[in-house]
Amino acid sequence: MADASSSTSCNPAQRAYLEKLHTHCTELKPPRYSSLSIAVPTNLISGDEARELEPDLSKDIIIALHSPETGVVDSHALMASLEVDVEGSEGGQLVYGTEVVRVDPASEEDVKSEGDGWVVQTVTSGSVDPDSILAKTLINASGLASHQILNGLFQRTNPPTPPIPIYYARGSYAKYTGPGVRNVQRLIYPVPEVGRKHSFHGLGTHLTLDMDGNVRFGPDVEWLEPPSGDGDSAETSHRDYWAKHLIPASEHLEQMHQTITSYLPNITLSGLSPDYVGIRPKLSPPGGFNDFIVRVDHTGKFNGGGAGKMRRDEGAKMVTLMGIESPGLTSSLALGEMVVDEVLYDGHRI
């Protein structure tokens, strides 16, 4: 289990950012089922105290926020554990290689015979004909495509609801072998640039440790403009575009190195090499910021859920999670708890 420090060298706005973050952490309520008295323990420490913990830090660092219980997640082990939980639950089933191609509110006929819900059409690899499922409650956690489900339904409202835009940013990581990190024991995050012309596009090019203790830096932020259009040729163009941009490249290593040496001055450019790449769904364009969004829609909003008599806030629920970028994986279990306890059960779950 690693802990973490956010450090700055620092301008007044960055210092205020750290102080505000510390205050926010002290005010966070622990999870409902937790016995903790503080949700996220943190301490504001001086630059000298930070260097006692991490001697490789720059001497220019004058303040840091220490989070002693921050850790890293073994994503593969987490997925394997969740797979066992789902398949071992009553009625739980995982279906792989299957794509959702359409979602509609249940028709009036469906409502009369089977009750209200969402008709989900899927196509499994190797099959041509779609299958249909009537979901009494639908959780739309489809990552980069979560907005597309809603946008397809928005055409059913009168008047049509404007589509939700989504923006994509590529984040690249670099692995590191070389001097300047021999003493590192924690995750280290530089404080983001703050001010009128800056917004928090990401967590900055930070130092992270994998489960084996290897050092990586990243991610950087590269805004993407994927091709638009419909049809087979557009689908091929989309596929080629994403395949190209998911290949690690060395073109940004020098800029990444300049950022890293602001807080770890002895890192060498030659020790950095491309590692892996991810795509982050952004709800705001460059210059803007939106936090995670968890929204609820009812079948009554779309053609009255097929029955034609429901209000917009009546009928079966669909919960959509959008913009769940980093730290989405780390917070995934907490997000799941929130969806169940606060959204589906309105805080009245026993």
Tab-separated table of C-alpha atoms in Angstrom:
chain	number	residue	atom	x	y	z
A	1	MET	CA	0.000	0.000	0.000
A	2	ALA	CA	1.549	3.264	-1.104
A	3	ASP	CA	0.729	6.712	0.162
A	4	ALA	CA	0.910	9.950	-1.790
A	5	SER	CA	2.008	13.551	-1.719
A	6	SER	CA	0.919	16.530	-3.816
A	7	SER	CA	3.632	19.149	-3.845
A	8	THR	CA	4.236	22.630	-5.186
A	9	SER	CA	7.054	25.089	-5.362
A	10	CYS	CA	4.600	27.246	-5.306
A	11	ASN	CA	2.633	30.308	-6.367
A	12	PRO	CA	-0.096	31.636	-4.042
A	13	ALA	CA	-2.882	30.131	-6.145
A	14	GLN	CA	-1.289	26.681	-5.962
A	15	ARG	CA	-0.836	26.983	-2.205
A	16	ALA	CA	-4.509	27.975	-1.889
A	17	TYR	CA	-5.409	24.959	-4.018
A	18	LEU	CA	-3.597	22.582	-1.634
A	19	GLU	CA	-5.141	24.212	1.427
A	20	LYS	CA	-8.618	23.989	-0.096
A	21	LEU	CA	-8.033	20.337	-1.011
A	22	HIS	CA	-6.966	19.589	2.565
A	23	THR	CA	-10.049	21.313	3.968
A	24	HIS	CA	-12.282	19.394	1.576
A	25	CYS	CA	-10.725	16.086	2.641
A	26	THR	CA	-11.341	16.835	6.330
A	27	GLU	CA	-15.007	17.598	5.590
A	28	LEU	CA	-15.718	14.475	3.546
A	29	LYS	CA	-18.063	12.040	5.242
A	30	PRO	CA	-16.863	8.418	5.559
A	31	PRO	CA	-18.681	5.773	3.502
A	32	ARG	CA	-21.987	4.678	4.976
A	33	TYR	CA	-20.726	1.219	5.923
A	34	SER	CA	-17.335	2.387	7.199
A	35	SER	CA	-16.183	2.673	10.809
A	36	LEU	CA	-13.697	5.428	9.890
A	37	SER	CA	-14.031	8.776	11.612
A	38	ILE	CA	-12.316	10.583	8.718
A	39	ALA	CA	-12.930	9.600	5.099
A	40	VAL	CA	-9.590	10.755	3.665
A	41	PRO	CA	-6.842	11.531	6.224
A	42	THR	CA	-4.461	14.232	4.933
A	43	ASN	CA	-1.787	16.495	6.401
A	44	LEU	CA	-0.361	19.763	5.122
A	45	ILE	CA	3.414	19.556	5.509
A	46	SER	CA	6.343	21.822	4.717
A	47	GLY	CA	8.806	21.255	1.896
A	48	ASP	CA	11.434	20.056	4.377
A	49	GLU	CA	8.976	17.552	5.860
A	50	ALA	CA	8.110	16.377	2.349
A	51	ARG	CA	11.807	15.814	1.567
A	52	GLU	CA	12.200	13.787	4.761
A	53	LEU	CA	9.588	11.427	3.287
A	54	GLU	CA	10.826	11.709	-0.307
A	55	PRO	CA	14.480	12.889	-0.466
A	56	ASP	CA	14.460	13.067	-4.280
A	57	LEU	CA	11.975	15.965	-4.318
A	58	SER	CA	13.137	19.353	-5.588
A	59	LYS	CA	14.516	21.794	-3.028
A	60	ASP	CA	12.105	24.345	-4.498
A	61	ILE	CA	9.128	22.495	-2.981
A	62	ILE	CA	7.843	24.541	-0.030
A	63	ILE	CA	4.519	22.853	0.808
A	64	ALA	CA	2.893	19.478	0.211
A	65	LEU	CA	-0.273	17.572	1.057
A	66	HIS	CA	0.442	14.124	2.476
A	67	SER	CA	-2.223	11.415	2.072
A	68	PRO	CA	-0.955	8.426	4.079
A	69	GLU	CA	-3.753	6.023	3.043
A	70	THR	CA	-3.662	6.571	-0.713
A	71	GLY	CA	-2.810	3.393	-2.588
A	72	VAL	CA	-2.655	1.708	-5.968
A	73	VAL	CA	-5.243	-0.674	-7.389
A	74	ASP	CA	-4.456	-3.975	-9.077
A	75	SER	CA	-6.984	-3.496	-11.890
A	76	HIS	CA	-6.761	-7.077	-13.171
A	77	ALA	CA	-7.296	-8.556	-9.704
A	78	LEU	CA	-10.186	-6.147	-9.112
A	79	MET	CA	-11.903	-7.180	-12.361
A	80	ALA	CA	-11.381	-10.870	-11.576
A	81	SER	CA	-12.859	-10.397	-8.108
A	82	LEU	CA	-15.898	-8.551	-9.472
A	83	GLU	CA	-16.374	-11.276	-12.085
A	84	VAL	CA	-16.553	-13.898	-9.322
A	85	ASP	CA	-18.988	-11.731	-7.322
A	86	VAL	CA	-21.324	-11.204	-10.284
A	87	GLU	CA	-21.387	-14.797	-11.492
A	88	GLY	CA	-21.782	-16.061	-7.937
A	89	SER	CA	-24.785	-13.829	-7.235
A	90	GLU	CA	-28.394	-14.858	-7.746
A	91	GLY	CA	-29.209	-14.299	-11.422
A	92	GLY	CA	-25.816	-12.717	-12.122
A	93	GLN	CA	-24.390	-13.252	-15.594
A	94	LEU	CA	-21.612	-11.673	-17.646
A	95	VAL	CA	-21.883	-11.668	-21.447
A	96	TYR	CA	-18.690	-10.934	-23.368
A	97	GLY	CA	-18.186	-9.881	-26.987
A	98	THR	CA	-21.622	-8.267	-27.044
A	99	GLU	CA	-22.478	-4.761	-28.204
A	100	VAL	CA	-25.535	-2.708	-27.296
A	101	VAL	CA	-26.888	-1.346	-30.582
A	102	ARG	CA	-30.152	0.277	-29.448
A	103	VAL	CA	-32.093	1.215	-26.320
A	104	ASP	CA	-35.791	2.137	-26.295
A	105	PRO	CA	-38.442	2.660	-23.619
A	106	ALA	CA	-40.833	-0.286	-23.456
A	107	SER	CA	-43.768	-0.072	-25.846
A	108	GLU	CA	-47.358	0.154	-24.634
A	109	GLU	CA	-47.778	-3.525	-25.475
A	110	ASP	CA	-44.659	-4.445	-23.477
A	111	VAL	CA	-45.849	-2.387	-20.519
A	112	LYS	CA	-49.204	-4.177	-20.471
A	113	SER	CA	-47.735	-7.662	-20.742
A	114	GLU	CA	-44.413	-7.475	-18.893
A	115	GLY	CA	-44.351	-4.141	-17.100
A	116	ASP	CA	-42.401	-0.948	-17.736
A	117	GLY	CA	-38.699	-0.960	-18.566
A	118	TRP	CA	-36.082	-0.475	-21.240
A	119	VAL	CA	-35.750	-2.657	-24.341
A	120	VAL	CA	-32.034	-3.231	-24.890
A	121	GLN	CA	-31.005	-4.673	-28.244
A	122	THR	CA	-27.620	-6.394	-28.416
A	123	VAL	CA	-25.509	-8.117	-31.054
A	124	THR	CA	-22.977	-10.782	-30.085
A	125	SER	CA	-19.801	-11.386	-32.084
A	126	GLY	CA	-20.429	-13.824	-34.919
A	127	SER	CA	-24.159	-13.150	-34.940
A	128	VAL	CA	-26.179	-11.022	-37.350
A	129	ASP	CA	-29.586	-10.846	-35.689
A	130	PRO	CA	-29.941	-8.790	-32.497
A	131	ASP	CA	-31.237	-10.107	-29.195
A	132	SER	CA	-33.588	-8.104	-26.982
A	133	ILE	CA	-33.719	-7.779	-23.207
A	134	LEU	CA	-36.364	-5.966	-21.159
A	135	ALA	CA	-34.519	-4.265	-18.294
A	136	LYS	CA	-36.647	-3.034	-15.396
A	137	THR	CA	-33.723	-0.802	-14.393
A	138	LEU	CA	-30.861	0.072	-16.729
A	139	ILE	CA	-27.383	1.178	-15.624
A	140	ASN	CA	-25.565	2.866	-18.496
A	141	ALA	CA	-21.878	2.745	-17.576
A	142	SER	CA	-20.552	2.326	-21.103
A	143	GLY	CA	-17.509	4.538	-20.742
A	144	LEU	CA	-16.549	6.537	-23.821
A	145	ALA	CA	-19.933	5.773	-25.404
A	146	SER	CA	-22.294	6.423	-22.473
A	147	HIS	CA	-23.565	9.683	-24.004
A	148	GLN	CA	-24.491	7.916	-27.258
A	149	ILE	CA	-27.209	5.886	-25.526
A	150	LEU	CA	-28.847	9.080	-24.261
A	151	ASN	CA	-28.386	10.970	-27.514
A	152	GLY	CA	-30.246	8.220	-29.366
A	153	LEU	CA	-33.162	8.567	-26.947
A	154	PHE	CA	-33.169	12.367	-27.036
A	155	GLN	CA	-34.568	12.254	-30.571
A	156	ARG	CA	-37.780	10.836	-29.107
A	157	THR	CA	-38.581	13.860	-26.940
A	158	ASN	CA	-40.845	16.647	-28.163
A	159	PRO	CA	-39.131	18.876	-29.032
A	160	PRO	CA	-35.944	16.810	-29.506
A	161	THR	CA	-33.426	17.293	-26.696
A	162	PRO	CA	-30.039	18.677	-27.845
A	163	PRO	CA	-27.400	15.925	-27.882
A	164	ILE	CA	-24.776	15.719	-25.146
A	165	PRO	CA	-21.347	16.581	-26.584
A	166	ILE	CA	-18.306	14.588	-25.564
A	167	TYR	CA	-14.643	15.455	-25.959
A	168	TYR	CA	-11.711	13.075	-25.951
A	169	ALA	CA	-8.242	13.483	-24.524
A	170	ARG	CA	-5.422	11.016	-24.958
A	171	GLY	CA	-3.251	10.390	-21.924
A	172	SER	CA	0.169	8.793	-22.363
A	173	TYR	CA	2.303	7.137	-19.708
A	174	ALA	CA	6.059	6.622	-19.767
A	175	LYS	CA	7.983	4.006	-17.823
A	176	TYR	CA	11.195	5.087	-16.180
A	177	THR	CA	14.507	3.455	-15.352
A	178	GLY	CA	17.289	5.742	-14.230
A	179	PRO	CA	18.519	8.063	-11.499
A	180	GLY	CA	16.445	10.421	-9.400
A	181	VAL	CA	13.873	7.984	-8.000
A	182	ARG	CA	15.953	5.582	-5.922
A	183	ASN	CA	14.347	6.720	-2.676
A	184	VAL	CA	10.751	7.084	-3.932
A	185	GLN	CA	8.219	5.187	-1.822
A	186	ARG	CA	5.007	7.069	-2.602
A	187	LEU	CA	2.858	8.340	-5.438
A	188	ILE	CA	3.818	11.952	-6.151
A	189	TYR	CA	1.469	14.455	-7.775
A	190	PRO	CA	2.537	17.952	-8.810
A	191	VAL	CA	-0.069	20.623	-8.074
A	192	PRO	CA	-1.898	21.545	-11.304
A	193	GLU	CA	-1.307	24.900	-12.897
A	194	VAL	CA	-4.059	27.162	-11.613
A	195	GLY	CA	-5.305	30.558	-12.605
A	196	ARG	CA	-7.756	32.178	-14.963
A	197	LYS	CA	-6.314	30.492	-18.077
A	198	HIS	CA	-5.957	27.035	-16.571
A	199	SER	CA	-8.469	24.333	-15.747
A	200	PHE	CA	-7.934	20.887	-14.310
A	201	HIS	CA	-7.763	18.722	-17.432
A	202	GLY	CA	-6.069	15.981	-15.442
A	203	LEU	CA	-4.028	15.194	-12.368
A	204	GLY	CA	-0.819	16.382	-13.959
A	205	THR	CA	2.156	14.290	-15.051
A	206	HIS	CA	2.573	12.462	-11.765
A	207	LEU	CA	4.735	9.625	-10.529
A	208	THR	CA	2.925	6.370	-9.942
A	209	LEU	CA	4.098	2.948	-8.837
A	210	ASP	CA	2.750	-0.327	-10.156
A	211	MET	CA	2.168	-3.425	-8.045
A	212	ASP	CA	5.810	-4.458	-8.534
A	213	GLY	CA	7.197	-1.076	-7.498
A	214	ASN	CA	8.125	0.043	-11.031
A	215	VAL	CA	8.005	3.783	-11.718
A	216	ARG	CA	5.773	5.367	-14.353
A	217	PHE	CA	5.036	8.985	-15.185
A	218	GLY	CA	1.865	10.343	-16.721
A	219	PRO	CA	-0.550	11.018	-18.051
A	220	ASP	CA	-0.143	14.050	-20.251
A	221	VAL	CA	-3.142	15.592	-22.043
A	222	GLU	CA	-3.547	15.576	-25.832
A	223	TRP	CA	-6.948	16.657	-27.134
A	224	LEU	CA	-8.311	14.578	-30.009
A	225	GLU	CA	-10.783	15.276	-32.800
A	226	PRO	CA	-12.075	11.910	-34.052
A	227	PRO	CA	-13.663	11.767	-37.506
A	228	SER	CA	-17.409	12.235	-37.784
A	229	GLY	CA	-19.979	10.650	-40.091
A	230	ASP	CA	-22.051	7.500	-40.455
A	231	GLY	CA	-21.948	4.352	-42.519
A	232	ASP	CA	-19.443	1.549	-43.082
A	233	SER	CA	-16.660	3.820	-44.358
A	234	ALA	CA	-17.024	6.103	-41.325
A	235	GLU	CA	-16.952	3.093	-38.998
A	236	THR	CA	-13.719	1.921	-40.596
A	237	SER	CA	-12.288	5.429	-40.343
A	238	HIS	CA	-13.217	5.582	-36.642
A	239	ARG	CA	-11.624	2.189	-35.989
A	240	ASP	CA	-8.393	3.170	-37.743
A	241	TYR	CA	-8.296	6.507	-35.915
A	242	TRP	CA	-8.606	4.999	-32.441
A	243	ALA	CA	-6.174	2.181	-33.261
A	244	LYS	CA	-3.591	4.773	-34.317
A	245	HIS	CA	-4.042	6.910	-31.211
A	246	LEU	CA	-3.819	3.968	-28.833
A	247	ILE	CA	-0.237	3.247	-29.871
A	248	PRO	CA	2.337	4.658	-27.392
A	249	ALA	CA	4.658	7.211	-29.004
A	250	SER	CA	7.802	9.066	-27.944
A	251	GLU	CA	6.901	12.459	-29.417
A	252	HIS	CA	5.825	13.977	-26.094
A	253	LEU	CA	8.593	12.583	-23.888
A	254	GLU	CA	10.684	15.761	-23.935
A	255	GLN	CA	7.775	17.922	-22.817
A	256	MET	CA	6.871	15.320	-20.194
A	257	HIS	CA	10.476	15.375	-18.944
A	258	GLN	CA	10.391	19.166	-18.526
A	259	THR	CA	7.252	18.867	-16.394
A	260	ILE	CA	8.640	16.050	-14.238
A	261	THR	CA	11.939	17.773	-13.460
A	262	SER	CA	10.050	20.681	-11.874
A	263	TYR	CA	9.515	18.421	-8.847
A	264	LEU	CA	12.006	15.571	-9.388
A	265	PRO	CA	15.059	17.381	-10.835
A	266	ASN	CA	17.346	14.381	-11.313
A	267	ILE	CA	15.112	12.472	-13.747
A	268	THR	CA	16.833	11.937	-17.108
A	269	LEU	CA	15.168	12.124	-20.510
A	270	SER	CA	17.037	9.015	-21.650
A	271	GLY	CA	15.421	7.004	-18.851
A	272	LEU	CA	11.896	7.647	-20.147
A	273	SER	CA	10.273	5.368	-22.709
A	274	PRO	CA	6.662	5.089	-23.994
A	275	ASP	CA	4.537	2.693	-21.977
A	276	TYR	CA	0.784	2.779	-22.589
A	277	VAL	CA	-2.007	5.096	-23.694
A	278	GLY	CA	-5.617	5.654	-22.645
A	279	ILE	CA	-8.510	7.783	-23.893
A	280	ARG	CA	-10.421	9.938	-21.410
A	281	PRO	CA	-14.035	11.069	-21.972
A	282	LYS	CA	-14.346	14.790	-21.250
A	283	LEU	CA	-17.637	16.569	-20.723
A	284	SER	CA	-16.113	19.989	-21.425
A	285	PRO	CA	-13.830	21.186	-24.224
A	286	PRO	CA	-10.307	22.503	-23.593
A	287	GLY	CA	-10.511	25.292	-21.037
A	288	GLY	CA	-13.547	23.872	-19.246
A	289	PHE	CA	-14.102	21.378	-16.471
A	290	ASN	CA	-16.877	19.015	-15.413
A	291	ASP	CA	-16.777	16.477	-12.614
A	292	PHE	CA	-18.272	12.992	-12.882
A	293	ILE	CA	-21.954	13.066	-13.821
A	294	VAL	CA	-24.499	10.541	-12.556
A	295	ARG	CA	-27.945	11.296	-13.993
A	296	VAL	CA	-31.319	9.581	-13.913
A	297	ASP	CA	-33.847	9.412	-16.756
A	298	HIS	CA	-37.240	7.723	-16.715
A	299	THR	CA	-39.162	6.022	-19.485
A	300	GLY	CA	-41.848	8.659	-18.979
A	301	LYS	CA	-39.531	11.238	-20.549
A	302	PHE	CA	-39.465	9.395	-23.859
A	303	ASN	CA	-42.890	8.973	-25.480
A	304	GLY	CA	-44.476	8.421	-22.094
A	305	GLY	CA	-42.596	5.152	-21.753
A	306	GLY	CA	-44.897	3.656	-24.384
A	307	ALA	CA	-47.942	4.046	-22.164
A	308	GLY	CA	-48.391	7.690	-23.099
A	309	LYS	CA	-49.784	8.741	-19.711
A	310	MET	CA	-46.717	9.045	-17.500
A	311	ARG	CA	-45.019	12.240	-16.447
A	312	ARG	CA	-41.396	12.810	-17.481
A	313	ASP	CA	-40.209	11.811	-13.997
A	314	GLU	CA	-42.224	8.580	-13.888
A	315	GLY	CA	-41.512	5.098	-15.140
A	316	ALA	CA	-38.503	2.793	-15.120
A	317	LYS	CA	-35.134	4.330	-14.271
A	318	MET	CA	-32.017	4.509	-16.380
A	319	VAL	CA	-28.912	5.654	-14.522
A	320	THR	CA	-26.160	7.043	-16.751
A	321	LEU	CA	-22.581	7.625	-15.607
A	322	MET	CA	-20.658	10.047	-17.828
A	323	GLY	CA	-17.210	11.553	-17.831
A	324	ILE	CA	-15.899	8.840	-15.507
A	325	GLU	CA	-12.219	9.335	-16.186
A	326	SER	CA	-9.373	9.053	-13.691
A	327	PRO	CA	-9.806	8.276	-10.821
A	328	GLY	CA	-12.826	6.324	-12.065
A	329	LEU	CA	-11.232	2.919	-11.526
A	330	THR	CA	-10.158	3.788	-7.981
A	331	SER	CA	-13.622	5.122	-7.132
A	332	SER	CA	-15.612	2.467	-9.025
A	333	LEU	CA	-16.830	0.610	-5.935
A	334	ALA	CA	-17.813	3.872	-4.237
A	335	LEU	CA	-19.656	4.930	-7.398
A	336	GLY	CA	-21.491	1.603	-7.396
A	337	GLU	CA	-22.521	2.107	-3.768
A	338	MET	CA	-23.732	5.604	-4.525
A	339	VAL	CA	-25.809	4.468	-7.509
A	340	VAL	CA	-27.505	1.743	-5.472
A	341	ASP	CA	-28.005	3.584	-2.178
A	342	GLU	CA	-28.602	7.174	-3.248
A	343	VAL	CA	-30.031	6.878	-6.769
A	344	LEU	CA	-31.948	3.620	-7.011
A	345	TYR	CA	-33.077	3.428	-3.391
A	346	ASP	CA	-33.102	7.179	-2.635
A	347	GLY	CA	-31.141	6.563	0.565
A	348	HIS	CA	-33.779	4.154	1.958
A	349	ARG	CA	-32.057	0.856	1.261
A	350	ILE	CA	-32.048	-1.516	4.265
